[in-house]
Amino acid sequence: MVTAAYQELLQQHPNLEITIMDVSDSTEIGKTALTLVLPTLVINGKVVCSGRFPSREEVGGWLREAVNKT
């Protein structure tokens, strides 16, 4: 979902670059998200979704919000 939402966002912001990481090590997850509930989506250090798979539209909204803050 994150990759699909990013691809859609690229149409509006063709020079946008983001890093997408899949973290599966529980120690690293705890450092990044301060939670062990999976799945967890973190954008710019902020947990935006935890314990469920968000829709592409939700992810797109969070990504757009993050872009607008930068």
PDB file of C-alpha atoms in Angstrom:
ATOM      1  CA  MET A   1       0.000   0.000   0.000  1.00  0.00           C
ATOM      2  CA  VAL A   2       2.796   2.398   0.830  1.00  0.00           C
ATOM      3  CA  THR A   3       4.532   1.871  -2.497  1.00  0.00           C
ATOM      4  CA  ALA A   4       1.255   2.269  -4.409  1.00  0.00           C
ATOM      5  CA  ALA A   5       0.416   5.484  -2.553  1.00  0.00           C
ATOM      6  CA  TYR A   6       3.940   6.786  -3.191  1.00  0.00           C
ATOM      7  CA  GLN A   7       3.612   6.078  -6.910  1.00  0.00           C
ATOM      8  CA  GLU A   8       0.373   8.092  -7.013  1.00  0.00           C
ATOM      9  CA  LEU A   9       1.996  10.964  -5.114  1.00  0.00           C
ATOM     10  CA  LEU A  10       4.874  11.015  -7.610  1.00  0.00           C
ATOM     11  CA  GLN A  11       2.432  12.112 -10.300  1.00  0.00           C
ATOM     12  CA  GLN A  12       1.908  15.381  -8.398  1.00  0.00           C
ATOM     13  CA  HIS A  13       5.475  15.676  -7.059  1.00  0.00           C
ATOM     14  CA  PRO A  14       7.786  14.071  -9.655  1.00  0.00           C
ATOM     15  CA  ASN A  15      10.968  15.020  -7.774  1.00  0.00           C
ATOM     16  CA  LEU A  16       9.779  13.582  -4.458  1.00  0.00           C
ATOM     17  CA  GLU A  17      12.142  11.075  -2.905  1.00  0.00           C
ATOM     18  CA  ILE A  18      11.283   8.962   0.114  1.00  0.00           C
ATOM     19  CA  THR A  19      12.853   5.975   1.791  1.00  0.00           C
ATOM     20  CA  ILE A  20      10.644   2.965   2.436  1.00  0.00           C
ATOM     21  CA  MET A  21      11.971   0.394   4.882  1.00  0.00           C
ATOM     22  CA  ASP A  22      10.510  -2.935   5.925  1.00  0.00           C
ATOM     23  CA  VAL A  23      11.782  -3.501   9.451  1.00  0.00           C
ATOM     24  CA  SER A  24      11.240  -6.995  10.849  1.00  0.00           C
ATOM     25  CA  ASP A  25      13.750  -7.103  13.719  1.00  0.00           C
ATOM     26  CA  SER A  26      11.832  -6.546  16.966  1.00  0.00           C
ATOM     27  CA  THR A  27      14.679  -4.520  18.496  1.00  0.00           C
ATOM     28  CA  GLU A  28      14.713  -2.142  15.539  1.00  0.00           C
ATOM     29  CA  ILE A  29      10.924  -1.915  15.497  1.00  0.00           C
ATOM     30  CA  GLY A  30      10.964  -0.915  19.160  1.00  0.00           C
ATOM     31  CA  LYS A  31      13.529   1.807  18.463  1.00  0.00           C
ATOM     32  CA  THR A  32      11.606   3.213  15.518  1.00  0.00           C
ATOM     33  CA  ALA A  33       7.973   2.850  16.477  1.00  0.00           C
ATOM     34  CA  LEU A  34       8.078   2.341  20.242  1.00  0.00           C
ATOM     35  CA  THR A  35       5.528  -0.423  19.716  1.00  0.00           C
ATOM     36  CA  LEU A  36       5.564  -4.131  19.016  1.00  0.00           C
ATOM     37  CA  VAL A  37       2.082  -4.224  17.493  1.00  0.00           C
ATOM     38  CA  LEU A  38       2.351  -5.294  13.884  1.00  0.00           C
ATOM     39  CA  PRO A  39       1.950  -4.001  11.308  1.00  0.00           C
ATOM     40  CA  THR A  40       2.948  -0.463  12.202  1.00  0.00           C
ATOM     41  CA  LEU A  41       3.472   2.380   9.744  1.00  0.00           C
ATOM     42  CA  VAL A  42       5.810   5.205  10.756  1.00  0.00           C
ATOM     43  CA  ILE A  43       6.181   8.366   8.673  1.00  0.00           C
ATOM     44  CA  ASN A  44       8.849  10.889   9.670  1.00  0.00           C
ATOM     45  CA  GLY A  45       9.212   9.275  13.083  1.00  0.00           C
ATOM     46  CA  LYS A  46       5.472   9.391  13.843  1.00  0.00           C
ATOM     47  CA  VAL A  47       3.328   6.262  14.167  1.00  0.00           C
ATOM     48  CA  VAL A  48       0.385   6.888  11.846  1.00  0.00           C
ATOM     49  CA  CYS A  49      -1.150   3.402  11.882  1.00  0.00           C
ATOM     50  CA  SER A  50      -0.697   0.332  14.059  1.00  0.00           C
ATOM     51  CA  GLY A  51      -2.347  -3.071  14.310  1.00  0.00           C
ATOM     52  CA  ARG A  52      -3.990  -3.088  10.874  1.00  0.00           C
ATOM     53  CA  PHE A  53      -3.255  -2.662   7.193  1.00  0.00           C
ATOM     54  CA  PRO A  54      -4.352   0.832   6.095  1.00  0.00           C
ATOM     55  CA  SER A  55      -5.985   1.531   2.756  1.00  0.00           C
ATOM     56  CA  ARG A  56      -4.003   3.095  -0.082  1.00  0.00           C
ATOM     57  CA  GLU A  57      -6.098   6.244   0.323  1.00  0.00           C
ATOM     58  CA  GLU A  58      -5.194   6.512   4.014  1.00  0.00           C
ATOM     59  CA  VAL A  59      -1.494   6.043   3.275  1.00  0.00           C
ATOM     60  CA  GLY A  60      -1.700   8.603   0.473  1.00  0.00           C
ATOM     61  CA  GLY A  61      -3.252  11.113   2.858  1.00  0.00           C
ATOM     62  CA  TRP A  62      -0.506  10.595   5.424  1.00  0.00           C
ATOM     63  CA  LEU A  63       2.188  10.911   2.769  1.00  0.00           C
ATOM     64  CA  ARG A  64       0.612  14.096   1.372  1.00  0.00           C
ATOM     65  CA  GLU A  65       0.429  15.524   4.890  1.00  0.00           C
ATOM     66  CA  ALA A  66       4.123  14.734   5.423  1.00  0.00           C
ATOM     67  CA  VAL A  67       5.038  16.350   2.087  1.00  0.00           C
ATOM     68  CA  ASN A  68       3.065  19.481   2.932  1.00  0.00           C
ATOM     69  CA  LYS A  69       4.910  19.812   6.260  1.00  0.00           C
ATOM     70  CA  THR A  70       8.318  19.834   4.555  1.00  0.00           C
TER      71      THR A  70
END
